[in-house]
PDB file of C-alpha atoms in Angstrom:
ATOM      1  CA  MET R   1      13.485 122.481-209.553  1.00  0.00           C
ATOM      2  CA  TYR R   2      13.866 119.447-207.502  1.00  0.00           C
ATOM      3  CA  PRO R   3      12.872 118.667-203.917  1.00  0.00           C
ATOM      4  CA  TYR R   4      15.617 118.473-201.382  1.00  0.00           C
ATOM      5  CA  PHE R   5      15.793 117.161-197.884  1.00  0.00           C
ATOM      6  CA  GLN R   6      17.115 119.474-195.197  1.00  0.00           C
ATOM      7  CA  ARG R   7      17.762 119.446-191.521  1.00  0.00           C
ATOM      8  CA  ASN R   8      15.871 122.205-189.748  1.00  0.00           C
ATOM      9  CA  PRO R   9      18.784 124.339-188.047  1.00  0.00           C
ATOM     10  CA  LYS R  10      16.465 125.451-185.209  1.00  0.00           C
ATOM     11  CA  GLN R  11      16.515 122.033-183.616  1.00  0.00           C
ATOM     12  CA  ASN R  12      19.076 121.291-180.916  1.00  0.00           C
ATOM     13  CA  LEU R  13      20.826 118.211-181.972  1.00  0.00           C
ATOM     14  CA  GLN R  14      22.911 117.604-178.974  1.00  0.00           C
ATOM     15  CA  THR R  15      19.827 117.111-176.636  1.00  0.00           C
ATOM     16  CA  ARG R  16      17.743 115.099-178.987  1.00  0.00           C
ATOM     17  CA  GLU R  17      18.024 111.311-179.037  1.00  0.00           C
ATOM     18  CA  MET R  18      19.105 109.882-182.409  1.00  0.00           C
ATOM     19  CA  THR R  19      16.924 107.327-184.122  1.00  0.00           C
ATOM     20  CA  SER R  20      17.668 104.828-186.853  1.00  0.00           C
ATOM     21  CA  VAL R  21      14.418 105.741-188.882  1.00  0.00           C
ATOM     22  CA  ASP R  22      15.146 107.816-191.764  1.00  0.00           C
ATOM     23  CA  PRO R  23      12.230 110.538-191.741  1.00  0.00           C
ATOM     24  CA  LEU R  24      12.059 110.822-195.437  1.00  0.00           C
ATOM     25  CA  GLN R  25      11.958 107.073-196.008  1.00  0.00           C
ATOM     26  CA  ASP R  26       9.437 106.888-193.239  1.00  0.00           C
ATOM     27  CA  PHE R  27       7.211 109.454-194.860  1.00  0.00           C
ATOM     28  CA  LEU R  28       7.430 107.947-198.307  1.00  0.00           C
ATOM     29  CA  THR R  29       6.477 104.457-196.858  1.00  0.00           C
ATOM     30  CA  GLN R  30       3.495 106.078-195.359  1.00  0.00           C
ATOM     31  CA  ASN R  31       2.636 108.003-198.579  1.00  0.00           C
ATOM     32  CA  PRO R  32       3.506 105.640-201.447  1.00  0.00           C
ATOM     33  CA  ASP R  33       1.363 107.260-204.127  1.00  0.00           C
ATOM     34  CA  PHE R  34       1.316 110.918-205.604  1.00  0.00           C
ATOM     35  CA  GLY R  35      -0.888 113.649-206.238  1.00  0.00           C
ATOM     36  CA  THR R  36      -0.051 116.928-207.900  1.00  0.00           C
ATOM     37  CA  LEU R  37      -0.059 120.595-206.888  1.00  0.00           C
ATOM     38  CA  LEU R  38       0.025 123.737-208.928  1.00  0.00           C
ATOM     39  CA  PHE R  39      -0.419 127.245-207.916  1.00  0.00           C
ATOM     40  CA  GLN R  40      -2.337 130.112-209.753  1.00  0.00           C
ATOM     41  CA  VAL R  41      -0.861 133.375-208.318  1.00  0.00           C
ATOM     42  CA  THR R  42      -2.921 136.609-209.130  1.00  0.00           C
ATOM     43  CA  GLY R  43      -3.193 140.170-208.222  1.00  0.00           C
ATOM     44  CA  GLY R  44      -6.028 142.608-208.015  1.00  0.00           C
ATOM     45  CA  GLN R  45      -8.369 140.084-206.524  1.00  0.00           C
ATOM     46  CA  GLY R  46      -7.712 137.695-209.348  1.00  0.00           C
ATOM     47  CA  ALA R  47      -7.823 140.273-212.094  1.00  0.00           C
ATOM     48  CA  PHE R  48      -4.208 139.807-213.362  1.00  0.00           C
ATOM     49  CA  PRO R  49      -1.602 137.004-213.205  1.00  0.00           C
ATOM     50  CA  ILE R  50       1.627 137.571-211.322  1.00  0.00           C
ATOM     51  CA  GLY R  51       4.597 136.160-213.099  1.00  0.00           C
ATOM     52  CA  GLY R  52       8.011 135.612-211.217  1.00  0.00           C
ATOM     53  CA  ALA R  53       6.338 134.960-207.867  1.00  0.00           C
ATOM     54  CA  THR R  54       8.365 132.662-205.585  1.00  0.00           C
ATOM     55  CA  VAL R  55       6.467 129.536-204.320  1.00  0.00           C
ATOM     56  CA  VAL R  56       8.182 127.448-201.645  1.00  0.00           C
ATOM     57  CA  ILE R  57       6.174 124.225-200.718  1.00  0.00           C
ATOM     58  CA  THR R  58       7.199 122.513-197.679  1.00  0.00           C
ATOM     59  CA  LYS R  59       6.297 119.297-195.542  1.00  0.00           C
ATOM     60  CA  ASN R  60       7.745 119.172-192.010  1.00  0.00           C
ATOM     61  CA  LEU R  61       8.747 115.644-191.233  1.00  0.00           C
ATOM     62  CA  THR R  62       9.797 114.102-187.897  1.00  0.00           C
ATOM     63  CA  ASP R  63      13.133 114.993-186.114  1.00  0.00           C
ATOM     64  CA  GLY R  64      13.343 118.548-187.459  1.00  0.00           C
ATOM     65  CA  HIS R  65      13.638 117.397-191.001  1.00  0.00           C
ATOM     66  CA  ALA R  66      11.522 118.961-193.963  1.00  0.00           C
ATOM     67  CA  LEU R  67      10.722 118.262-197.553  1.00  0.00           C
ATOM     68  CA  SER R  68      10.973 121.571-199.603  1.00  0.00           C
ATOM     69  CA  ILE R  69      10.476 122.553-203.202  1.00  0.00           C
ATOM     70  CA  THR R  70      11.079 126.074-204.611  1.00  0.00           C
ATOM     71  CA  THR R  71       9.746 127.357-207.967  1.00  0.00           C
ATOM     72  CA  THR R  72       8.537 130.460-209.606  1.00  0.00           C
ATOM     73  CA  THR R  73       5.369 131.265-211.471  1.00  0.00           C
ATOM     74  CA  ASP R  74       5.351 131.730-215.333  1.00  0.00           C
ATOM     75  CA  GLU R  75       3.872 134.837-217.093  1.00  0.00           C
ATOM     76  CA  SER R  76       0.344 133.407-216.628  1.00  0.00           C
ATOM     77  CA  GLY R  77       0.906 133.224-212.843  1.00  0.00           C
ATOM     78  CA  LYS R  78       1.018 129.488-212.708  1.00  0.00           C
ATOM     79  CA  THR R  79       3.708 127.119-211.511  1.00  0.00           C
ATOM     80  CA  GLN R  80       4.335 123.816-213.023  1.00  0.00           C
ATOM     81  CA  GLU R  81       2.541 120.808-211.600  1.00  0.00           C
ATOM     82  CA  PHE R  82       4.560 119.156-208.893  1.00  0.00           C
ATOM     83  CA  PRO R  83       4.088 115.480-207.852  1.00  0.00           C
ATOM     84  CA  LEU R  84       3.910 115.195-204.123  1.00  0.00           C
ATOM     85  CA  PRO R  85       3.749 112.019-201.968  1.00  0.00           C
ATOM     86  CA  ALA R  86       0.289 111.081-200.723  1.00  0.00           C
ATOM     87  CA  PRO R  87      -1.382 108.216-199.000  1.00  0.00           C
ATOM     88  CA  SER R  88      -2.851 105.401-201.308  1.00  0.00           C
ATOM     89  CA  ARG R  89      -6.577 106.156-202.342  1.00  0.00           C
ATOM     90  CA  ASN R  90      -7.326 102.545-201.323  1.00  0.00           C
ATOM     91  CA  LEU R  91      -7.170 103.737-197.721  1.00  0.00           C
ATOM     92  CA  SER R  92     -10.511 105.665-198.366  1.00  0.00           C
ATOM     93  CA  GLN R  93     -12.214 102.274-198.707  1.00  0.00           C
ATOM     94  CA  THR R  94     -11.222 101.238-195.175  1.00  0.00           C
ATOM     95  CA  PRO R  95     -13.439 102.498-192.265  1.00  0.00           C
ATOM     96  CA  GLY R  96     -11.589 104.398-189.555  1.00  0.00           C
ATOM     97  CA  GLY R  97      -7.805 104.888-189.439  1.00  0.00           C
ATOM     98  CA  ARG R  98      -5.688 107.557-190.895  1.00  0.00           C
ATOM     99  CA  ASP R  99      -6.062 110.474-193.267  1.00  0.00           C
ATOM    100  CA  VAL R 100      -6.354 109.712-196.952  1.00  0.00           C
ATOM    101  CA  PHE R 101      -4.555 112.818-197.922  1.00  0.00           C
ATOM    102  CA  ALA R 102      -1.165 114.455-196.996  1.00  0.00           C
ATOM    103  CA  THR R 103      -0.840 118.254-196.176  1.00  0.00           C
ATOM    104  CA  TYR R 104       1.667 120.701-197.180  1.00  0.00           C
ATOM    105  CA  ASP R 105       2.411 124.305-196.493  1.00  0.00           C
ATOM    106  CA  ALA R 106       3.507 127.139-198.879  1.00  0.00           C
ATOM    107  CA  VAL R 107       4.968 130.578-198.840  1.00  0.00           C
ATOM    108  CA  ILE R 108       4.158 132.621-201.890  1.00  0.00           C
ATOM    109  CA  SER R 109       5.998 136.014-202.365  1.00  0.00           C
ATOM    110  CA  ALA R 110       6.582 138.545-205.182  1.00  0.00           C
ATOM    111  CA  PRO R 111       8.340 141.920-205.239  1.00  0.00           C
ATOM    112  CA  GLY R 112       6.070 144.786-204.165  1.00  0.00           C
ATOM    113  CA  HIS R 113       3.347 142.340-202.822  1.00  0.00           C
ATOM    114  CA  VAL R 114       2.373 141.004-199.347  1.00  0.00           C
ATOM    115  CA  THR R 115       3.914 137.490-198.768  1.00  0.00           C
ATOM    116  CA  VAL R 116       1.227 134.931-198.180  1.00  0.00           C
ATOM    117  CA  ILE R 117       1.417 131.741-196.217  1.00  0.00           C
ATOM    118  CA  VAL R 118      -0.857 128.763-196.803  1.00  0.00           C
ATOM    119  CA  HIS R 119      -1.153 126.065-194.510  1.00  0.00           C
ATOM    120  CA  ASP R 120      -2.509 122.361-194.683  1.00  0.00           C
ATOM    121  CA  ILE R 121      -2.943 122.208-198.463  1.00  0.00           C
ATOM    122  CA  PRO R 122      -4.515 118.600-199.016  1.00  0.00           C
ATOM    123  CA  ILE R 123      -2.882 116.447-201.555  1.00  0.00           C
ATOM    124  CA  PHE R 124      -4.802 113.268-202.651  1.00  0.00           C
ATOM    125  CA  ASP R 125      -3.548 110.295-204.616  1.00  0.00           C
ATOM    126  CA  GLY R 126      -4.116 110.764-208.304  1.00  0.00           C
ATOM    127  CA  ILE R 127      -5.632 114.281-207.945  1.00  0.00           C
ATOM    128  CA  THR R 128      -4.328 117.720-209.082  1.00  0.00           C
ATOM    129  CA  THR R 129      -4.770 120.383-206.551  1.00  0.00           C
ATOM    130  CA  ILE R 130      -4.931 123.971-207.916  1.00  0.00           C
ATOM    131  CA  GLN R 131      -4.182 126.374-205.178  1.00  0.00           C
ATOM    132  CA  PRO R 132      -5.289 129.946-206.045  1.00  0.00           C
ATOM    133  CA  VAL R 133      -3.419 132.705-204.198  1.00  0.00           C
ATOM    134  CA  ASN R 134      -4.059 136.415-204.439  1.00  0.00           C
ATOM    135  CA  LEU R 135      -1.229 138.725-203.638  1.00  0.00           C
ATOM    136  CA  ALA R 136      -2.144 142.175-202.434  1.00  0.00           C
ATOM    137  CA  PRO R 137       0.174 145.179-203.082  1.00  0.00           C
ATOM    138  CA  ASP R 138       2.665 145.762-200.238  1.00  0.00           C
ATOM    139  CA  LEU R 139       1.872 149.496-199.383  1.00  0.00           C
ATOM    140  CA  ASN R 140       3.507 149.390-195.893  1.00  0.00           C
ATOM    141  CA  GLY R 141       6.519 147.266-196.283  1.00  0.00           C
ATOM    142  CA  ASN R 142       7.308 143.810-194.674  1.00  0.00           C
ATOM    143  CA  MET R 143       3.684 142.685-194.506  1.00  0.00           C
ATOM    144  CA  LEU R 144       2.799 139.048-194.026  1.00  0.00           C
ATOM    145  CA  LYS R 145      -0.645 137.314-194.424  1.00  0.00           C
ATOM    146  CA  GLU R 146      -1.270 133.771-193.207  1.00  0.00           C
ATOM    147  CA  THR R 147      -4.139 131.607-194.452  1.00  0.00           C
TER     148      THR R 147
END
């Protein structure tokens, strides 16, 4: 599974002023280092792993662009670790200024379960973030839960 760069089709391109700045390159310049993210997807309030769950990790960039990665969980309910761009940890030694982490969103789904959306998952340079997600059974159909 490889990250890809896409233009958000919801943006009206004809009324927006074009810029010469590449949103992906700008994001990578501001976030030159990497942290890792993995998901542990379970059911029954953590009692059993959910294999085959789909996980879509996204980062909205400027001008309607987005960074997106799609993967699935293995039989233990875990995804592989994904390296994601993050600001340098050296910024934490400087008072004031910008955040020392990048944030990402994720949508987690599996057949027969309520889809979960997780917002603002922090990614720190050199740190592995383990994001636990509990999927509830979908008893009513088409349910969505945001956290």
